[in-house]
Coordinates of C-alpha atoms and ligand atoms in Angstrom, one line a residue:
M1353 CA 94.5 142.4 85.1
G1354 CA 91.3 141.6 83.3
N1355 CA 89.3 138.5 84.3
R1356 CA 90.0 136.9 80.9
Q1357 CA 93.7 136.8 81.7
R1358 CA 93.4 135.4 85.2
F1359 CA 96.6 133.4 86.2
G1360 CA 98.3 134.9 83.1
L1361 CA 96.5 132.3 80.9
Q1362 CA 94.9 132.8 77.5
A1363 CA 91.1 132.7 77.6
D1364 CA 90.7 129.2 75.9
T1365 CA 93.4 127.6 78.1
L1366 CA 91.7 129.1 81.2
E1367 CA 88.3 127.8 80.1
S1368 CA 89.5 124.2 79.8
V1369 CA 91.2 124.2 83.2
L1370 CA 88.2 125.9 84.9
E1371 CA 86.2 122.7 84.4
H1372 CA 88.3 121.0 87.0
F1373 CA 87.7 123.7 89.7
E1374 CA 85.5 122.9 92.7
T1375 CA 83.3 125.2 94.6
R1376 CA 83.2 125.9 98.3
Y1377 CA 82.2 128.6 100.7
F1378 CA 84.3 130.4 103.3
R1379 CA 82.4 132.5 105.8
G1380 CA 79.6 133.0 103.3
T1381 CA 81.9 133.8 100.4
R1382 CA 81.9 131.5 97.4
Y1383 CA 85.2 130.5 95.9
R1384 CA 86.5 128.0 93.4
Y1385 CA 89.7 126.1 93.7
L1386 CA 91.8 123.5 91.8
P1387 CA 92.4 120.5 94.1
K1388 CA 94.6 118.5 91.7
Y1389 CA 97.2 119.3 89.1
R1390 CA 95.5 120.0 85.8
G1391 CA 97.1 121.5 82.7
P1392 CA 99.3 124.5 83.2
L1393 CA 98.0 125.5 86.7
D1394 CA 99.5 124.5 90.0
R1395 CA 97.3 122.5 92.4
G1396 CA 95.6 124.8 94.8
A1397 CA 94.9 127.7 92.5
V1398 CA 91.9 129.8 93.8
L1399 CA 89.4 132.2 92.4
F1400 CA 87.9 133.9 95.4
G1401 CA 84.6 135.7 95.8
A1402 CA 82.2 137.2 93.3
D1403 CA 85.1 139.1 91.7
E1404 CA 87.1 135.9 91.4
H1405 CA 90.3 137.3 92.8
P1406 CA 93.0 134.9 91.6
V1407 CA 95.6 133.2 93.9
C1408 CA 98.0 130.9 92.1
G1409 CA 98.9 127.5 93.7
Y1410 CA 102.3 127.0 95.3
P1411 CA 104.6 125.5 92.7
K1412 CA 105.9 121.9 93.1
I1413 CA 109.6 121.9 94.1
P1414 CA 111.7 119.3 92.3
R1415 CA 113.9 117.2 94.5
A1416 CA 117.6 116.3 94.1
L1417 CA 118.5 112.7 95.0
M1418 CA 122.2 113.5 94.4
L1419 CA 123.6 116.8 95.6
D1420 CA 126.4 116.4 93.2
P1421 CA 125.6 116.6 90.3
G1422 CA 122.0 117.5 91.1
V1423 CA 122.8 121.0 92.3
P1424 CA 125.0 122.1 89.4
E1425 CA 122.5 120.5 87.0
Q1426 CA 119.7 122.7 88.4
F1427 CA 121.6 126.0 89.0
D1428 CA 124.0 127.9 86.7
G1429 CA 124.5 130.8 89.1
P1430 CA 124.3 131.7 92.7
F1431 CA 121.5 130.4 94.8
V1432 CA 120.3 130.8 98.4
V1433 CA 120.0 127.8 100.8
E1434 CA 117.2 128.0 103.2
E1435 CA 115.9 125.6 105.8
K1436 CA 113.0 123.4 104.7
L1437 CA 110.5 123.4 107.5
N1438 CA 108.2 120.5 108.2
G1439 CA 104.7 121.6 108.6
Y1440 CA 101.9 122.6 106.2
N1441 CA 102.0 125.0 103.3
V1442 CA 99.8 128.2 103.5
R1443 CA 99.3 131.1 101.1
V1444 CA 98.0 134.2 102.7
A1445 CA 96.3 136.9 100.5
H1446 CA 94.3 140.0 100.8
L1447 CA 91.2 139.6 98.7
G1448 CA 88.4 142.1 98.4
G1449 CA 89.2 143.6 101.8
K1450 CA 89.7 140.2 103.6
V1451 CA 92.8 138.4 104.6
V1452 CA 92.4 134.6 103.9
A1453 CA 94.8 131.7 104.4
F1454 CA 94.6 128.8 101.9
T1455 CA 96.1 125.4 102.5
R1456 CA 98.0 123.6 99.7
S1457 CA 95.0 122.3 97.8
G1458 CA 93.4 125.7 97.7
I1459 CA 91.0 125.3 100.6
A1460 CA 90.4 128.4 102.7
C1461 CA 91.2 127.3 106.3
P1462 CA 89.6 129.0 109.3
F1463 CA 92.3 127.9 111.7
S1464 CA 95.2 129.2 109.5
T1465 CA 93.4 132.4 108.7
H1466 CA 92.9 133.1 112.4
L1467 CA 96.5 132.2 113.2
V1468 CA 98.1 134.5 110.6
K1469 CA 95.7 137.4 111.4
R1470 CA 96.3 137.1 115.1
R1471 CA 100.0 136.5 115.0
L1472 CA 101.2 138.6 112.1
D1473 CA 100.9 142.2 111.3
L1474 CA 100.0 141.8 107.6
D1475 CA 98.2 145.1 107.0
S1476 CA 101.3 147.2 106.2
L1477 CA 102.6 144.7 103.7
F1478 CA 99.3 144.2 101.9
E1479 CA 98.8 148.0 101.9
A1480 CA 102.1 148.4 100.1
R1481 CA 101.8 145.3 97.9
P1482 CA 98.1 144.2 97.6
N1483 CA 98.8 141.6 95.0
L1484 CA 101.4 139.6 96.8
A1485 CA 100.7 136.3 98.4
V1486 CA 102.7 135.5 101.5
C1487 CA 103.7 131.9 101.3
G1488 CA 104.9 130.0 104.3
E1489 CA 104.8 127.0 106.5
V1490 CA 102.8 126.5 109.6
I1491 CA 104.9 124.5 112.0
G1492 CA 105.0 123.4 115.6
P1493 CA 102.5 121.5 117.8
E1494 CA 98.9 122.5 118.2
N1495 CA 98.0 122.6 114.5
P1496 CA 95.3 120.5 112.9
Y1497 CA 97.3 119.0 110.0
T1498 CA 100.8 118.0 110.9
A1499 CA 102.6 116.5 113.9
Y1500 CA 106.3 117.6 113.9
D1501 CA 107.7 119.6 116.8
Y1502 CA 110.5 122.1 116.8
P1503 CA 112.3 122.7 120.1
D1504 CA 111.8 126.5 120.1
V1505 CA 108.2 126.5 118.9
E1506 CA 105.5 126.1 121.6
S1507 CA 102.3 126.3 119.5
A1508 CA 101.4 126.6 115.8
A1509 CA 103.6 129.3 114.2
F1510 CA 103.9 130.7 110.7
R1511 CA 107.3 131.1 108.9
A1512 CA 107.3 132.8 105.5
F1513 CA 109.5 131.4 102.8
D1514 CA 108.2 133.2 99.7
L1515 CA 106.4 136.2 98.3
R1516 CA 104.7 135.8 95.0
D1517 CA 102.4 137.8 92.8
R1518 CA 99.2 136.0 93.5
R1519 CA 97.9 136.5 89.9
T1520 CA 100.9 135.1 88.0
S1521 CA 103.0 133.3 90.7
D1522 CA 106.0 135.5 89.8
P1523 CA 108.3 135.4 92.9
V1524 CA 110.0 138.4 94.5
P1525 CA 113.8 137.9 94.3
V1526 CA 115.1 136.2 97.4
D1527 CA 117.1 139.1 98.9
R1528 CA 114.4 141.6 98.2
R1529 CA 111.8 139.2 99.7
R1530 CA 113.9 138.7 102.9
E1531 CA 114.3 142.5 103.2
L1532 CA 110.6 143.1 102.7
L1533 CA 109.5 140.4 105.1
D1534 CA 112.0 141.8 107.7
A1535 CA 110.8 145.4 107.2
H1536 CA 107.2 144.3 107.8
G1537 CA 108.2 142.2 110.9
L1538 CA 107.1 138.9 109.4
P1539 CA 109.0 135.8 110.6
Q1540 CA 110.7 133.7 107.9
T1541 CA 112.6 130.5 107.4
R1542 CA 116.3 130.6 108.3
S1543 CA 118.8 131.3 105.5
F1544 CA 122.2 129.7 105.3
G1545 CA 123.5 132.2 102.8
T1546 CA 124.3 132.3 99.1
F1547 CA 126.3 129.5 97.4
A1548 CA 127.8 128.7 94.0
P1549 CA 126.8 125.5 92.2
D1550 CA 130.1 123.8 92.8
E1551 CA 129.9 124.2 96.6
T1552 CA 128.1 120.9 97.2
D1553 CA 130.4 119.9 100.0
A1554 CA 129.4 123.0 102.0
I1555 CA 125.8 122.2 101.3
A1556 CA 126.3 118.6 102.4
S1557 CA 127.6 119.8 105.7
I1558 CA 124.5 121.9 106.3
V1559 CA 122.4 118.9 105.5
D1560 CA 124.4 116.8 108.0
E1561 CA 124.0 119.3 110.7
L1562 CA 120.2 119.4 110.1
D1563 CA 120.1 115.6 110.0
A1564 CA 121.8 115.4 113.4
Q1565 CA 119.1 117.7 114.8
G1566 CA 116.4 115.6 113.3
R1567 CA 115.3 118.5 111.0
E1568 CA 113.8 118.1 107.5
G1569 CA 116.2 119.5 105.0
I1570 CA 116.9 122.5 102.7
V1571 CA 115.4 124.3 99.8
M1572 CA 117.8 125.9 97.4
K1573 CA 116.6 128.9 95.4
S1574 CA 118.1 130.8 92.5
V1575 CA 118.6 134.5 93.6
D1576 CA 115.7 135.5 91.3
G1577 CA 113.5 133.0 93.2
R1578 CA 112.4 131.3 90.0
T1579 CA 114.3 128.0 90.3
Q1580 CA 114.0 125.8 93.4
L1581 CA 115.4 122.5 94.4
K1582 CA 114.8 120.5 97.6
Y1583 CA 117.0 118.0 99.4
T1584 CA 115.9 116.3 102.6
T1585 CA 117.7 114.5 105.5
G1586 CA 117.8 110.8 106.3
A1587 CA 116.1 111.8 109.6
S1588 CA 113.2 113.1 107.6
T1589 CA 112.9 110.0 105.5
E1590 CA 112.8 107.9 108.7
S1591 CA 110.1 110.0 110.3
D1592 CA 108.1 110.0 107.1
L1593 CA 108.3 106.2 107.0
T1594 CA 107.4 105.8 110.6
H1595 CA 104.4 108.0 110.0
A1596 CA 103.3 106.2 106.8
F1597 CA 103.6 102.8 108.3
S1598 CA 101.6 103.7 111.3
L1599 CA 98.8 104.2 108.9
P1600 CA 99.7 101.6 106.3
F1601 CA 96.6 101.6 104.2
E1602 CA 96.4 105.4 103.8
Y1603 CA 99.6 106.0 101.9
G1604 CA 100.2 104.8 98.4
R1605 CA 103.0 102.3 97.6
S1606 CA 104.8 105.1 95.7
F1607 CA 105.1 107.1 98.9
V1608 CA 107.3 104.4 100.4
F1609 CA 109.2 103.6 97.2
Q1610 CA 110.2 107.2 96.7
R1611 CA 111.6 107.4 100.3
L1612 CA 113.6 104.2 99.9
L1613 CA 115.1 105.7 96.7
R1614 CA 116.2 108.7 98.6
E1615 CA 118.0 106.6 101.1
A1616 CA 119.6 104.4 98.5
F1617 CA 121.0 107.4 96.5
R1618 CA 122.1 109.1 99.7
A1619 CA 124.0 105.9 100.7
V1620 CA 125.7 105.9 97.3
E1621 CA 126.6 109.5 97.2
H1622 CA 127.8 109.7 100.8
D1623 CA 129.3 106.3 101.0
A1624 CA 127.1 105.6 104.0
D1625 CA 127.3 102.5 106.3
T1626 CA 124.4 100.7 104.7
T1627 CA 124.2 98.1 107.4
E1628 CA 123.4 100.9 109.9
R1629 CA 121.0 102.6 107.5
A1630 CA 119.3 99.3 106.6
H1631 CA 118.7 98.8 110.3
A1632 CA 117.3 102.3 110.9
V1633 CA 115.1 102.2 107.8
G1634 CA 113.8 98.7 108.7
E1635 CA 112.9 99.8 112.2
A1636 CA 111.2 102.9 110.8
I1637 CA 109.0 100.6 108.7
L1638 CA 108.3 97.5 110.8
D1639 CA 108.0 99.0 114.3
P1640 CA 105.1 101.4 113.6
L1641 CA 103.4 98.8 111.5
V1642 CA 103.4 96.2 114.2
E1643 CA 102.3 98.8 116.8
T1644 CA 99.3 99.8 114.7
I1645 CA 98.3 96.1 114.2
E1646 CA 98.6 95.5 118.0
N1647 CA 96.6 98.6 118.7
V1648 CA 93.8 97.5 116.4
D1649 CA 94.0 94.1 118.0
D1650 CA 93.4 95.8 121.4
G1651 CA 90.3 97.5 120.0
Q1652 CA 91.8 100.9 119.7
A1653 CA 90.8 103.4 117.1
V1654 CA 93.4 104.3 114.4
G1655 CA 94.0 107.9 113.4
Q1656 CA 96.1 111.0 113.7
K1657 CA 95.9 113.0 116.9
H1658 CA 96.1 116.7 116.9
T1659 CA 95.6 119.4 119.6
V1660 CA 94.5 122.9 118.6
R1661 CA 94.3 126.1 120.7
A1662 CA 92.1 129.0 119.5
P1663 CA 89.1 131.1 120.5
P1664 CA 86.0 128.9 120.9
R1665 CA 84.3 130.1 117.7
I1666 CA 87.4 129.3 115.6
V1667 CA 87.7 125.8 117.0
T1668 CA 84.0 125.2 116.3
E1669 CA 84.5 126.4 112.8
L1670 CA 87.6 124.3 112.3
L1671 CA 85.9 121.1 113.5
S1672 CA 83.0 121.6 111.1
H1673 CA 85.4 122.5 108.3
L1674 CA 87.2 119.2 108.8
R1675 CA 84.0 117.2 109.1
D1676 CA 82.7 118.9 105.9
Q1677 CA 85.7 117.4 104.1
G1678 CA 84.4 114.0 105.0
L1679 CA 86.7 113.3 107.9
T1680 CA 85.6 111.5 111.0
I1681 CA 86.7 113.4 114.1
D1682 CA 86.7 112.0 117.6
L1683 CA 87.0 114.5 120.4
L1684 CA 89.4 113.2 123.0
A1685 CA 89.8 116.3 125.3
D1686 CA 88.1 119.6 125.4
E1687 CA 89.2 122.4 127.8
T1688 CA 89.2 126.1 128.2
S1689 CA 92.4 128.0 129.1
A1690 CA 92.8 131.8 129.2
G1691 CA 89.7 132.3 127.1
E1692 CA 90.8 129.8 124.4
R1693 CA 89.4 126.4 123.7
V1694 CA 92.0 123.7 123.7
V1695 CA 90.8 120.6 121.9
T1696 CA 92.5 117.3 121.3
F1697 CA 90.9 115.2 118.5
R1698 CA 91.7 112.2 116.4
K1699 CA 91.1 112.1 112.6
R1700 CA 90.0 108.5 112.1
M1701 CA 91.7 106.5 109.4
R1702 CA 89.1 104.1 108.3
S1703 CA 91.0 102.1 105.6
T1704 CA 93.7 101.2 108.0
E1705 CA 91.3 100.4 110.8
D1706 CA 89.0 98.3 108.6
K1707 CA 91.6 96.4 106.7
T1708 CA 93.8 95.7 109.7
K1709 CA 90.7 94.3 111.5
A1710 CA 89.8 92.1 108.6
Y1711 CA 93.3 90.6 108.3
L1712 CA 93.4 90.1 112.1
D1713 CA 90.2 88.2 111.7
G1714 CA 91.9 85.9 109.2
Q1715 CA 90.7 87.4 105.9
P1716 CA 93.1 86.2 103.2
V1717 CA 94.9 88.7 101.0
D1718 CA 95.1 88.1 97.3
Y1719 CA 98.6 89.3 96.6
Ligands
ATP500 P1 105.2 119.1 96.5 O1 106.0 117.9 96.1 O2 103.9 119.3 95.7 O3 106.0 120.3 96.6 P2 105.0 118.1 99.2 O4 104.2 118.4 100.3 O5 105.3 116.7 98.9 O6 104.5 118.8 97.9 P3 107.5 118.8 100.3 O7 108.4 117.6 100.1 O8 107.1 119.1 101.7 O9 106.3 118.8 99.3 O10 108.3 120.1 99.8 C1 107.8 121.3 99.3 C2 107.2 122.1 100.4 O11 108.1 122.5 101.4 C3 106.6 123.4 100.0 O12 105.4 123.3 99.4 C4 106.6 124.2 101.3 O13 105.3 124.0 101.9 C5 107.6 123.5 102.2 N1 108.7 124.4 102.6 C6 109.2 124.4 103.9 N2 110.2 125.2 104.0 C7 110.4 125.8 102.7 C8 111.3 126.8 102.2 N3 112.2 127.4 102.9 N4 111.1 127.2 100.9 C9 110.2 126.6 100.1 N5 109.3 125.7 100.6 C10 109.4 125.3 101.9
MG501 MG1 106.2 119.3 103.6

């Protein structure tokens, strides 16, 4: 594929979107990436190295608020239901002889790159299919971005959920993708099987089961992999709200509004006991908010705590990677265990800290 057709775009379209790319370096290699949605490209699109190897962004997945009729509206044939895992999105690609892992916005991440290279045997897949990007979620504790634990996952772990042509974003059909990933020994998200659009009751039971386990939800995918639809559990809304309200000035109002909508539509569709739901949602909002204000009142710093475990040079690289992005990082613990450095740090959340302090000191609000 010639450079002029990168991402499958015409030269003039490409030219106008390239203006919005930003430049960074990864281990001495220059790359450009698209941090926000612009024109026809997905957020996180990358042009890597002097040869500008393209890696498309991971497409946004639309959400159903109603399973029925949301599912039959979106699919007119069979689709696969997979578990939606709660972690962070990573695309792994083989670019000019190097394996690199990019996070959602297109930033090459030293921690994720180390993790996938260390834990996965990617060589055989990239040898056979050099233009594929392995898309997946990094889940579990001991990762620098998210804090959601799975009972069977002890440290950061990668689970693939997609294989796409990195130049065009064309997906490998779901069955073929599951086969290929299995054949190359790459772990992937759990599949609940193939369903027809009118089987929303069966899908609702899967969601109930996941909800009872406090898990996030499902992603439905047409068998060709081109159409996706997500639906998440009430448990996931609650944990999102708890998280957002523990850092109340970091998340936009729309974050909260969207989650309340999910709960309202769920209550209507599933005829839920709204008194019970109202109680749970109210607690998920008010409890973390009060706790954060009390913590600030006690003089504590506000932020998100993470622990990472990796070889010392990777941890050093990760910490400067995070600081380069403008984050304030407080080191809370720093140990060595079996040759690895285990660091606990807090990403400071200044808006929440400063505004909460000001209001505690009596500053009036003007709304
Ligand atoms: P966006 O709305 O842009 O997709 P988001 O972070 O708000 O971003 P989520 O609500 O987390 O999106 O849902 C989409 C994300 O779910 C995907 O980008 C991917 O990282 C994650 N995911 C987890 N499991 C799966 C799966 N089985 N199939 C597809 N995506 C999955
Ligand atoms: Mg997510």
